CSV table of C-alpha atoms in Angstrom, one decimal:
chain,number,residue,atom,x,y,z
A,1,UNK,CA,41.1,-36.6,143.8
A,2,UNK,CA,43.1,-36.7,140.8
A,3,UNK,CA,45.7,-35.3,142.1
A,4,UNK,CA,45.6,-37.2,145.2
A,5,UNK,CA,45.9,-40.4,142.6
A,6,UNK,CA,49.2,-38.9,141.0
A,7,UNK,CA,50.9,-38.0,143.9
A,8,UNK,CA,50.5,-41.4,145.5
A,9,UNK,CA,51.6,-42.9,141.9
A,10,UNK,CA,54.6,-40.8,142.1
A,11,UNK,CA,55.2,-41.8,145.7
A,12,UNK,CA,55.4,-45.6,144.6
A,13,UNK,CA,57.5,-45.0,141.4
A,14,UNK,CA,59.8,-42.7,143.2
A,15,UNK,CA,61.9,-43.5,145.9
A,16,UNK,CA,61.4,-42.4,149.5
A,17,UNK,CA,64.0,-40.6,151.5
A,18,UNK,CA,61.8,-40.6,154.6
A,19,UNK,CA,61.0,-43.9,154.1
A,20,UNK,CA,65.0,-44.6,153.5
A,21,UNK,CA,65.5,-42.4,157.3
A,22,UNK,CA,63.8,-45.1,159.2
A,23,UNK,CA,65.8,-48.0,157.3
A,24,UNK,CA,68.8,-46.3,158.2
A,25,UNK,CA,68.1,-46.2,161.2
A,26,UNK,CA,67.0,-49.7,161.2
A,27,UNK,CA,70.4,-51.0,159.1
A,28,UNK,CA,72.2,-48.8,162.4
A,29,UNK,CA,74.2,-47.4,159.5
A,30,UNK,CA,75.3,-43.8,161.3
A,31,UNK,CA,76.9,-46.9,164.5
A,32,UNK,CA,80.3,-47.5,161.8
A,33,UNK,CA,79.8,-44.2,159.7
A,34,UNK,CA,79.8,-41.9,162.1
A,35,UNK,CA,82.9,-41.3,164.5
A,36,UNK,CA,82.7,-41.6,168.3
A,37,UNK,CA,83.5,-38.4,169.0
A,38,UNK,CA,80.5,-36.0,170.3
A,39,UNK,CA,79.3,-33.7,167.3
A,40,UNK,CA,80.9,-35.8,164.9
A,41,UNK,CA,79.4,-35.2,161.7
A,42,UNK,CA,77.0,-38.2,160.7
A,43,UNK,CA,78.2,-40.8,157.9
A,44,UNK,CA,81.3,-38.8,157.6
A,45,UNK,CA,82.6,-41.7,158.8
A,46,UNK,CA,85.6,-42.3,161.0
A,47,UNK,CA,84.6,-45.2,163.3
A,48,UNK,CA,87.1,-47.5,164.6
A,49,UNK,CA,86.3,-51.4,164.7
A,50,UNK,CA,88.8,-53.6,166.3
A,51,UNK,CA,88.8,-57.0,165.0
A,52,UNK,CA,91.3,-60.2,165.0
A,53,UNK,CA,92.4,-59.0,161.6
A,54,UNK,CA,93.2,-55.6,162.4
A,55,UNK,CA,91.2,-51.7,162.5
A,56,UNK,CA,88.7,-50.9,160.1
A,57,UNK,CA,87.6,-47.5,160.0
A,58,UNK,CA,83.7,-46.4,158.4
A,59,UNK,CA,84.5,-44.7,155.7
A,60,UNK,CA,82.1,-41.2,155.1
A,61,UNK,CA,79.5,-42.1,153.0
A,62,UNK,CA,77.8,-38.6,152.5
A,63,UNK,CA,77.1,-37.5,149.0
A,64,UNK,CA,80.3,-35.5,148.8
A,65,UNK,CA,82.3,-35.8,145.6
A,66,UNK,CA,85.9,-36.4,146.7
A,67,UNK,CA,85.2,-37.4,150.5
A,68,UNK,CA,82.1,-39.3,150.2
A,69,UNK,CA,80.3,-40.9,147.5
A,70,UNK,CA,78.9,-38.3,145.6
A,71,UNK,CA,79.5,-39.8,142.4
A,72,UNK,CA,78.0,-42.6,143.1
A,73,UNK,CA,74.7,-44.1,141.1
A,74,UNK,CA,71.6,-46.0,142.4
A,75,UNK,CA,73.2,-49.2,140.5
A,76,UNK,CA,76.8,-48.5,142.6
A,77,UNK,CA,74.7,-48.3,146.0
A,78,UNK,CA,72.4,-51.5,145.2
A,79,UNK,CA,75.9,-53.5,144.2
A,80,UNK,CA,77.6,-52.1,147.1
A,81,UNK,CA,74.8,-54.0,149.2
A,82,UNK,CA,73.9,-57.1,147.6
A,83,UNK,CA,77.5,-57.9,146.3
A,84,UNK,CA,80.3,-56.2,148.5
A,85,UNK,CA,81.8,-54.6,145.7
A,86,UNK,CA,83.3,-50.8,145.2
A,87,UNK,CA,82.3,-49.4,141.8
A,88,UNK,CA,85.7,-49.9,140.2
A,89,UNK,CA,84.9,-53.7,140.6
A,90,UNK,CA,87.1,-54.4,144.4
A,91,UNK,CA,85.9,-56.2,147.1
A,92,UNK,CA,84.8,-54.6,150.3
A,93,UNK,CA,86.1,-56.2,153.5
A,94,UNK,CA,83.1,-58.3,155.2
A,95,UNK,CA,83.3,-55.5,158.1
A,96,UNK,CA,80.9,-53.8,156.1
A,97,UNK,CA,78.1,-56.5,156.4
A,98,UNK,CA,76.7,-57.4,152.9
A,99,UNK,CA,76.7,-60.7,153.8
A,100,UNK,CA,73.3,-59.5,155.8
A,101,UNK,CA,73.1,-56.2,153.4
A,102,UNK,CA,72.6,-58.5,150.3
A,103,UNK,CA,69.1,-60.1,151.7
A,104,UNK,CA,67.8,-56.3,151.8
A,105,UNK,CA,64.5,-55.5,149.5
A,106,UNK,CA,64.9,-53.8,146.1
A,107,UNK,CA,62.0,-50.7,147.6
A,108,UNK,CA,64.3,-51.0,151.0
A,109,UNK,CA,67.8,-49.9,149.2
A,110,UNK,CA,66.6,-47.5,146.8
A,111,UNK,CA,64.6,-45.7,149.4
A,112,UNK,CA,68.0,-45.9,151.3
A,113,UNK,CA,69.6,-44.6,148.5
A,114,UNK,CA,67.5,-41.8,147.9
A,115,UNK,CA,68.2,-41.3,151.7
A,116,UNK,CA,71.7,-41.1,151.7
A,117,UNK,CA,71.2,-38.6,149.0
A,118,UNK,CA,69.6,-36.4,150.9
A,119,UNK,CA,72.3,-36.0,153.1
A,120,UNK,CA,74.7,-32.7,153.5
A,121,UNK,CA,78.1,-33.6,151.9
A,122,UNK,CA,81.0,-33.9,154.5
A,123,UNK,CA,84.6,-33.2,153.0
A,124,UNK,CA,85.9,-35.6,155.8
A,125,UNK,CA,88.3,-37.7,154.3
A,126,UNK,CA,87.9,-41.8,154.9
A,127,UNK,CA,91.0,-42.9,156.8
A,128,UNK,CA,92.5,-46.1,155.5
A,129,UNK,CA,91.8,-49.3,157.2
A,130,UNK,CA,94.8,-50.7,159.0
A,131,UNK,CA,94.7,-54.4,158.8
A,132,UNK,CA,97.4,-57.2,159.8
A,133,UNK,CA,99.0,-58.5,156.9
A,134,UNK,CA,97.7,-61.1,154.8
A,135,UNK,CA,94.3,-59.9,155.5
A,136,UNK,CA,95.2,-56.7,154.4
A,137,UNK,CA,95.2,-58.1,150.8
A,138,UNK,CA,92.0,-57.2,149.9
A,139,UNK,CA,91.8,-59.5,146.8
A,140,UNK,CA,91.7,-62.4,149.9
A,141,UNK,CA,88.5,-61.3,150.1
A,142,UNK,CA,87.3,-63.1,147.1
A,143,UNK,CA,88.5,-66.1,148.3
A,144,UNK,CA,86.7,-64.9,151.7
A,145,UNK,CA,83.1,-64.8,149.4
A,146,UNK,CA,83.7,-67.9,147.7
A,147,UNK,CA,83.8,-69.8,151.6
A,148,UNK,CA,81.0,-67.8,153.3
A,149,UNK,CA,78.8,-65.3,151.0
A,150,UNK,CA,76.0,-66.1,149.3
A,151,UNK,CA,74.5,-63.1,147.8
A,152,UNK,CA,70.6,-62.8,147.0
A,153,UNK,CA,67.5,-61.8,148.5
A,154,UNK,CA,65.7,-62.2,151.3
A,155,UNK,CA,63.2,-65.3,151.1
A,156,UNK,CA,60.2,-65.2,153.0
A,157,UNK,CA,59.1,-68.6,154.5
A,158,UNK,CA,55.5,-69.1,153.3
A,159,UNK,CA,55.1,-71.4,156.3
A,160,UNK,CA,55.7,-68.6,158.7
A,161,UNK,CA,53.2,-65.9,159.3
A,162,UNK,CA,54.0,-61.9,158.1
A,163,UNK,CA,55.2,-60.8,161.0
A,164,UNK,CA,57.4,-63.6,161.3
A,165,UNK,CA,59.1,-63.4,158.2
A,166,UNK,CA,59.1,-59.4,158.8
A,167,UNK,CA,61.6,-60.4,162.2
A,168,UNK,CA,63.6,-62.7,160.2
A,169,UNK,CA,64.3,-59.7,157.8
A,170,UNK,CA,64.5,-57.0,160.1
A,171,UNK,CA,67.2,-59.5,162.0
A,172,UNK,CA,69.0,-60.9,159.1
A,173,UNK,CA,68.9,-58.6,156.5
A,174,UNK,CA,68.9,-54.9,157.5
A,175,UNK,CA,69.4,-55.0,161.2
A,176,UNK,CA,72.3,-57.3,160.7
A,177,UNK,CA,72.0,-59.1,164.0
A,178,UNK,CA,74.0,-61.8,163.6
A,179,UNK,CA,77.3,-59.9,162.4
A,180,UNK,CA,77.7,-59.9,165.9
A,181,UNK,CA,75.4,-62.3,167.5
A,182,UNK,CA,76.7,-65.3,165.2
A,183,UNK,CA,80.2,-66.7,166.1
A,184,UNK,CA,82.8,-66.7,163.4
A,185,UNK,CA,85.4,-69.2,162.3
A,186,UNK,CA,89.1,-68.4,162.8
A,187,UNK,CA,88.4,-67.0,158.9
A,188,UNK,CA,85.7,-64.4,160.3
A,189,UNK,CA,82.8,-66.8,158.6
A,190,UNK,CA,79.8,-67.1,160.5
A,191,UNK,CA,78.9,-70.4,161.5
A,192,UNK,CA,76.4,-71.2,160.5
A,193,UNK,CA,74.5,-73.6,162.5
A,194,UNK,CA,74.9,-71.3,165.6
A,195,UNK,CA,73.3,-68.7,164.0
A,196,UNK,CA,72.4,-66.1,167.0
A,197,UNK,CA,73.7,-67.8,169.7
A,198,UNK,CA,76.5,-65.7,170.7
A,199,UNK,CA,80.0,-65.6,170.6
A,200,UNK,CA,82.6,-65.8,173.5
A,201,UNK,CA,85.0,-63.4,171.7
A,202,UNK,CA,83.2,-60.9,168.9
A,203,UNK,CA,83.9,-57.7,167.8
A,204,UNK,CA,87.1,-55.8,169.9
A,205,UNK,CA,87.5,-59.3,171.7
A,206,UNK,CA,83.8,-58.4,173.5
A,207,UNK,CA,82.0,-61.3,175.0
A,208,UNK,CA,78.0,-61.1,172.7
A,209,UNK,CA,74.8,-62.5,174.4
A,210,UNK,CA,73.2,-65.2,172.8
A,211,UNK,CA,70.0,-64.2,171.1
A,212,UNK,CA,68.1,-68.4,171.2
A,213,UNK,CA,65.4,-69.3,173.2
A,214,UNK,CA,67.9,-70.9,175.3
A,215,UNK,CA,68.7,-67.6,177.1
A,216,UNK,CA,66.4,-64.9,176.1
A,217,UNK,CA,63.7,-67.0,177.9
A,218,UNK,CA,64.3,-66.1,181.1
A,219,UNK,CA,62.5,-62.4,179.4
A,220,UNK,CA,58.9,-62.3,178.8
A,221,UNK,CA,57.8,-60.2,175.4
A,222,UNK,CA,57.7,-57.2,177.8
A,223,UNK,CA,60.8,-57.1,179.6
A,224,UNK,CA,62.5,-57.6,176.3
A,225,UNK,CA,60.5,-54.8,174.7
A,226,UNK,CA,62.0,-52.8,177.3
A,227,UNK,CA,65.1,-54.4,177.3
A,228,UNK,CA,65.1,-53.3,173.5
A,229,UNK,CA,63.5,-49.7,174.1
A,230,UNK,CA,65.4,-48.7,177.1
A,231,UNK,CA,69.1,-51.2,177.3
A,232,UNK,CA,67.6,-51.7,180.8
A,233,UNK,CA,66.9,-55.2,182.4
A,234,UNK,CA,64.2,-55.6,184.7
A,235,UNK,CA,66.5,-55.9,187.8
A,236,UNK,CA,67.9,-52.4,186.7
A,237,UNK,CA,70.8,-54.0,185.4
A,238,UNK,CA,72.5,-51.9,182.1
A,239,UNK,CA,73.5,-53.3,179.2
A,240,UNK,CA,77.1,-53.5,177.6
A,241,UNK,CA,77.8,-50.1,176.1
A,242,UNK,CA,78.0,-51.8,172.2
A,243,UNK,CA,74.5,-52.7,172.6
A,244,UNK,CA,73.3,-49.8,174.5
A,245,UNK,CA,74.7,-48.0,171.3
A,246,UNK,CA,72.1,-50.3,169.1
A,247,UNK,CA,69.6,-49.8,171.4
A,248,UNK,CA,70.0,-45.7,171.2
A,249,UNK,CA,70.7,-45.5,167.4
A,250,UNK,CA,68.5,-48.7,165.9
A,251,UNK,CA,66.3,-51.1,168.5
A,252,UNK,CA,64.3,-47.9,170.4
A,253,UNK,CA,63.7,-46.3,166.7
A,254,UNK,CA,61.7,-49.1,165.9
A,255,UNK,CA,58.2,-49.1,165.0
A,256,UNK,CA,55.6,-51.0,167.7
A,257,UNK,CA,54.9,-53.3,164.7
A,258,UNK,CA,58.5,-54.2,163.9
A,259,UNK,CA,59.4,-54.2,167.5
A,260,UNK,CA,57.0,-56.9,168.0
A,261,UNK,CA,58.0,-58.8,164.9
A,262,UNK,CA,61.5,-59.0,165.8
A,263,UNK,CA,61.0,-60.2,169.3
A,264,UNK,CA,58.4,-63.1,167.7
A,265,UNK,CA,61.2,-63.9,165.2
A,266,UNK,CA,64.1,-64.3,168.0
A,267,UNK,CA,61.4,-66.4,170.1
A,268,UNK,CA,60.9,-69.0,167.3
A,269,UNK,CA,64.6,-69.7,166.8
A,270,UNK,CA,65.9,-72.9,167.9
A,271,UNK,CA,67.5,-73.0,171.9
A,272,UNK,CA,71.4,-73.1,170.9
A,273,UNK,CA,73.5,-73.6,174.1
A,274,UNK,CA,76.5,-70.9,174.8
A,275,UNK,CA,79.8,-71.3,172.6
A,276,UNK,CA,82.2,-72.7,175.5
A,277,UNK,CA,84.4,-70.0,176.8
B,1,UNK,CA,109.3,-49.1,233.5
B,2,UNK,CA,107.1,-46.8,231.8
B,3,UNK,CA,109.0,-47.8,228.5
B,4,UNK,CA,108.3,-51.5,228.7
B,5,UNK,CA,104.7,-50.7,229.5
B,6,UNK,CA,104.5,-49.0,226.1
B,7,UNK,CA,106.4,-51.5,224.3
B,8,UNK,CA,104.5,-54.0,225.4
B,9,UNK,CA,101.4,-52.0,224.9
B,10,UNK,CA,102.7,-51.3,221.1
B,11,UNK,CA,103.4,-54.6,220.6
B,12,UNK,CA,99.8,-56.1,221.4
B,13,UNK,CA,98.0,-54.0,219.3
B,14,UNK,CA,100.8,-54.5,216.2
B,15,UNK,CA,100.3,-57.9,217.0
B,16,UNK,CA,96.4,-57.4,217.3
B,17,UNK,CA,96.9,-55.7,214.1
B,18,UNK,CA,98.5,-58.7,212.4
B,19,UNK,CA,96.0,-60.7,213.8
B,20,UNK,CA,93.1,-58.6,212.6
B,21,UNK,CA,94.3,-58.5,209.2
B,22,UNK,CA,94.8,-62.4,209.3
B,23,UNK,CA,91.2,-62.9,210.2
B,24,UNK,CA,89.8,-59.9,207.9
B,25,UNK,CA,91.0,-61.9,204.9
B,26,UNK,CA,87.3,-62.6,203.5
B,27,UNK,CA,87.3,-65.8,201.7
B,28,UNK,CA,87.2,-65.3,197.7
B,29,UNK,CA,83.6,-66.4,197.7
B,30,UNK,CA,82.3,-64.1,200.0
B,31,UNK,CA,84.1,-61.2,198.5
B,32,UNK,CA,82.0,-62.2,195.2
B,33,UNK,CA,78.6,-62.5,196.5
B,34,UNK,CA,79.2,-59.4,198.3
B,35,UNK,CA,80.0,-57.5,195.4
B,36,UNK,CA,77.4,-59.1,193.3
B,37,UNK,CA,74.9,-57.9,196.1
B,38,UNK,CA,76.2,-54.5,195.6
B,39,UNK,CA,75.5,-54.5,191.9
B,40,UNK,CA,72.3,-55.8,192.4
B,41,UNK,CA,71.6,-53.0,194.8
B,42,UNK,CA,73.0,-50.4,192.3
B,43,UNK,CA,70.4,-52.0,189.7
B,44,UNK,CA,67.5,-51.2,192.7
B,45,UNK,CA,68.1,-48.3,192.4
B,46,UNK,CA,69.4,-47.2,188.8
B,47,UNK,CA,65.9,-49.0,187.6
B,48,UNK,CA,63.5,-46.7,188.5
B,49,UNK,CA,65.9,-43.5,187.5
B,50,UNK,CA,66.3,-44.8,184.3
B,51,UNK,CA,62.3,-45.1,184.0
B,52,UNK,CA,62.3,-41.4,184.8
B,53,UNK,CA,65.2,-40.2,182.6
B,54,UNK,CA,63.3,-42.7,179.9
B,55,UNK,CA,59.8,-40.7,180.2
B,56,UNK,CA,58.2,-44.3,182.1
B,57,UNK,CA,57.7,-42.8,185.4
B,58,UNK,CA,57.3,-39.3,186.6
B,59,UNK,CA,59.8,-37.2,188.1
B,60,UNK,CA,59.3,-37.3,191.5
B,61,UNK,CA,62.1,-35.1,193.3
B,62,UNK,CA,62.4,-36.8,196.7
B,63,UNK,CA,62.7,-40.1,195.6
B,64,UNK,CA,64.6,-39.3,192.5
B,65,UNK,CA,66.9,-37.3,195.2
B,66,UNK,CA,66.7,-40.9,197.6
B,67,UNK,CA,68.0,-43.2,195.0
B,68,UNK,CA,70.6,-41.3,193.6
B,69,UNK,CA,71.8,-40.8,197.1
B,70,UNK,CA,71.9,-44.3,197.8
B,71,UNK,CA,73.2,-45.0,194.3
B,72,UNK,CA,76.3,-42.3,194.8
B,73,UNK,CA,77.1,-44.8,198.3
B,74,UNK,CA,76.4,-47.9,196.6
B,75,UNK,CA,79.2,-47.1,193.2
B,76,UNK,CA,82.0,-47.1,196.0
B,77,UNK,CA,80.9,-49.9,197.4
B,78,UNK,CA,82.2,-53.0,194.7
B,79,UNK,CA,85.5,-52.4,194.1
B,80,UNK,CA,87.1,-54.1,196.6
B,81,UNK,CA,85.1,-57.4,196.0
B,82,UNK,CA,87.7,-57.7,192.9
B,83,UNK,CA,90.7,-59.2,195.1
B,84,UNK,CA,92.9,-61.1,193.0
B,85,UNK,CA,92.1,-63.7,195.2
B,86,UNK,CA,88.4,-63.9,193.6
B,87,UNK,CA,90.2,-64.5,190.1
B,88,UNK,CA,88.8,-68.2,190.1
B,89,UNK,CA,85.2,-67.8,191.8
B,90,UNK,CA,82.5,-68.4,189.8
B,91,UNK,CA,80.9,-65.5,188.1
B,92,UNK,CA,81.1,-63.4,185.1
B,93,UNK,CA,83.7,-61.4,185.4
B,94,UNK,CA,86.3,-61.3,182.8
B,95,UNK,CA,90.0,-61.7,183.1
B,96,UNK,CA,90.7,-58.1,182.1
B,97,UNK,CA,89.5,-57.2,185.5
B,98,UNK,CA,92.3,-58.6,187.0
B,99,UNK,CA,94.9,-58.1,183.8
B,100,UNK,CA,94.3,-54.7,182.8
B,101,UNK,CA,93.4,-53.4,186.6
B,102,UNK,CA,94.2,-50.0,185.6
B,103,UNK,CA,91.8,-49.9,183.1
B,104,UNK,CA,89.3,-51.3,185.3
B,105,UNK,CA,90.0,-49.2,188.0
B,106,UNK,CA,89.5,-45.8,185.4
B,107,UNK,CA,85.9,-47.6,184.8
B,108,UNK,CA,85.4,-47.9,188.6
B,109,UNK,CA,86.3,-44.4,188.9
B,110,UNK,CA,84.1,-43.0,185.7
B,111,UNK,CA,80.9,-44.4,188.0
B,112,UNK,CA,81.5,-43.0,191.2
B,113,UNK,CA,82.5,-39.4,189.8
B,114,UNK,CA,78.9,-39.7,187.2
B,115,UNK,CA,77.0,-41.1,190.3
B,116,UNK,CA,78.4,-38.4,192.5
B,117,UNK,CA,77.7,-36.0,189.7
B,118,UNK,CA,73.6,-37.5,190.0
B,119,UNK,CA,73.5,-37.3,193.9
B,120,UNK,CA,74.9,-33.4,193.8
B,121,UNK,CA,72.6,-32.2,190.9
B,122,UNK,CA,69.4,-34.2,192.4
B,123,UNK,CA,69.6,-31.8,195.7
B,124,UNK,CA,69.1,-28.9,192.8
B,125,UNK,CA,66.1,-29.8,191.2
B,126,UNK,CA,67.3,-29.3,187.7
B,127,UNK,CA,64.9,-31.7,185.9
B,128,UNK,CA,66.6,-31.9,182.8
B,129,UNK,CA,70.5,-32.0,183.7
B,130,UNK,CA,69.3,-34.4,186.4
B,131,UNK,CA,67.7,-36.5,183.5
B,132,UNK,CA,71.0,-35.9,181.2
B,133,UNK,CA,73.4,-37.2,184.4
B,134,UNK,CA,71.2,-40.6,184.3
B,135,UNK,CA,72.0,-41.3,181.4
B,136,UNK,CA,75.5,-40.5,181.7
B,137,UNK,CA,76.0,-43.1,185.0
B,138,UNK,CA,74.0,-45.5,182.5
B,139,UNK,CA,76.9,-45.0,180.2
B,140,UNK,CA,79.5,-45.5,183.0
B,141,UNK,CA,77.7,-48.9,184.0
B,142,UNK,CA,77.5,-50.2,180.6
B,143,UNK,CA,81.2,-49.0,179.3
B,144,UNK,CA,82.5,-51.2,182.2
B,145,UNK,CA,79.9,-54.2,181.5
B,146,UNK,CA,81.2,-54.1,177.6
B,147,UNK,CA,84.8,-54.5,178.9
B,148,UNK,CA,84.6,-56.5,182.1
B,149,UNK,CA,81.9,-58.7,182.1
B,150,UNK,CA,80.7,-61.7,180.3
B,151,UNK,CA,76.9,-61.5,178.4
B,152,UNK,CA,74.5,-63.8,179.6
């Protein structure tokens, strides 16, 4: 009994790696760190993303010294996600979404952290992003922060229930929904009063389903829960391979509970009409 | 005589030729509801083998054998529907269809090779490679949806 009491104290004091493999999977981290390529090593990185501003590649983010980040603290993870900022003090492009990783629990990133260190080190070395110039000036991205980032925790709406306010998280903080699913201005910021509700051009130029009430309605909780589990509609119809990726790596990893949550949360979001094409 | 029987015999069916091809010009509507009915049909189909490859349904050999049969038929069927002609019809197709054709054509092909791939190993009864090809003609449906059609 005793011992049952201390182990469970430690549990709490220490971070959790297990804990931290289901966040992962939940934060679809391995979808940029990972390359394409079959047997490519996970978070060693390599992953291109085509944007308007150029290629960004995921950089590895095993715990290797020189390829990875090794050397990296608790403090240089938890500023990496709340602030978008490399531990010499840079800014990291928005490709890597802080702007969603920033609303993510204290418990959440340290048991990520203690995740990532649990991870075998990759000597794969990060290939450099190649951006169009001037957004290849990376101090822009300050300027970039200053317009659209506003950095802090996630706030739970006391006049939503739990599971409500667990969606809205799982959505806007860790599963970082709306990096895609929210349209961006001509500067890559998301507007924000069409949060969710698609975008006619988003990532690689891809056309990204609008999330609101206004479409998902035609779903009822199940077909969506299969939607989500399986990236198959009810008419047999198969999703876009970007989001049949998120439903392999992230949206069929989820827990019944969180599942559930999410769907409730993307339910209670205002109807938004499509972005005109 | 002979020789004008045949020319004149040549020249009604080149000229029932010309005709035919005048009259089998499908107007651009048609050619989209057609192809849209062929989609529809693949998702018939692809449905229930994804429920099996997914663990929903159990693996019933005959009628995993019947709709990947009729699957392999139906992912030859589309193609066609994408006429230039259709650029303007109402649906959700995307311009690359008709701008990058080669491209989309390499997409069109990638489905009917997995699908063929299905049909072939279905006759064998290999449970799990049959379950591994599903997902791969998944794949080959949604790499073409990410490129070449609009979300809903």
């Amino acid at each position: 009994m005793v011992l049952l009491c201390v182990h469970a104290s430690l549990g709490l004091a220490q971070a959790d790696a297990k804990r931290g493999a289901y966040l992962a999977k939940v934060g679809g981290c391995a979808g940029c760190h990972t390359d394409a390529k079959k047997d490519a090593v996970p978070y060693a990185g390599g992953r291109e993303l085509k944007t308007p501003f150029g290629t960004f590649y995921g950089p590895n983010i095993t715990p290797h010294a020189e390829a990875g980040i090794g050397r990296w603290g608790e403090a240089d993870f938890l500023r990496a996600l709340r602030s978008g900022v490399r531990p010499d003090g840079a800014h990291y492009f928005p490709a890597f979404p802080y702007p969603s990783f920033t609303q993510i629990a204290d418990a959440d990133a340290r048991d990520l952290w203690a995740y990532m260190r649990s991870l075998p080190p990759d000597g794969r070395a990060s290939r450099p992003h190649d951006l169009n110039f001037p957004f290849s000036l990376r101090f822009l991205v300050g300027f970039w922060k200053w317009l659209y980032f506003s950095p802090g925790p996630f706030v739970a709406d006391a006049v939503r229930t739990p599971a409500l306010n667990r969606g809205a998280y799982l959505v806007g903080a860790l599963g970082h929904c709306g990096e895609c699913h929210t349209p961006r201005t001509v500067l890559g910021g998301p507007k924000r009063d069409r949060l969710l509700a698609g975008a006619a051009k988003g990532p690689a130029g891809k056309s990204v389903a609008n999330l609101t009430p206004a479409k998902l309605k035609k779903w009822d909780d199940n077909e969506l829960r299969e939607f989500l589990l399986g990236g198959i509609t009810p008419d047999g119809d198969v999703t876009a391979e970007t989001m049949g990726e998120v439903v392999r790596n992230t949206t069929s990893q989820l827990t019944p509970e969180d599942l559930a949550a999410l769907i409730a949360y993307l339910r209670s979001l205002p109807a938004l009409a499509d972005e005109p094409r | 005589m002979k020789k004008s029987f045949f020319a004149a015999a040549a020249a009604v069916v080149l000229g029932a030729g010309v005709a035919q091809s005048t009259f089998a010009q499908v107007k651009p509507e048609i050619l989209v509801k057609q192809r849209q009915a062929v989609m529809t049909l693949q998702g018939k189909y692809f449905g229930p083998l994804a429920a099996v490859a997914q663990g929903k349904a159990p693996y019933e050999a005959a009628a995993v054998q019947r709709n990947a049969g009729f699957l392999d038929n139906l992912s030859r069927m589309a193609w066609d529907g994408f006429d230039p002609s259709t650029r303007n019809e109402k649906s959700r197709v995307l311009p690359a269809v008709y701008d990058n054709s080669a491209k989309f054509k390499e997409a069109a092909s990638r489905l009917e090779n997995e699908a063929s791939k299905l049909a072939a190993l279905s006759r064998t009864g290999d449970e799990a490679a049959v379950k591994a090809q599903i997902g791969a003609v998944g794949k080959a449906c949604g790499a073409c949806h990410d490129d070449f059609r609009q979300k809903q």
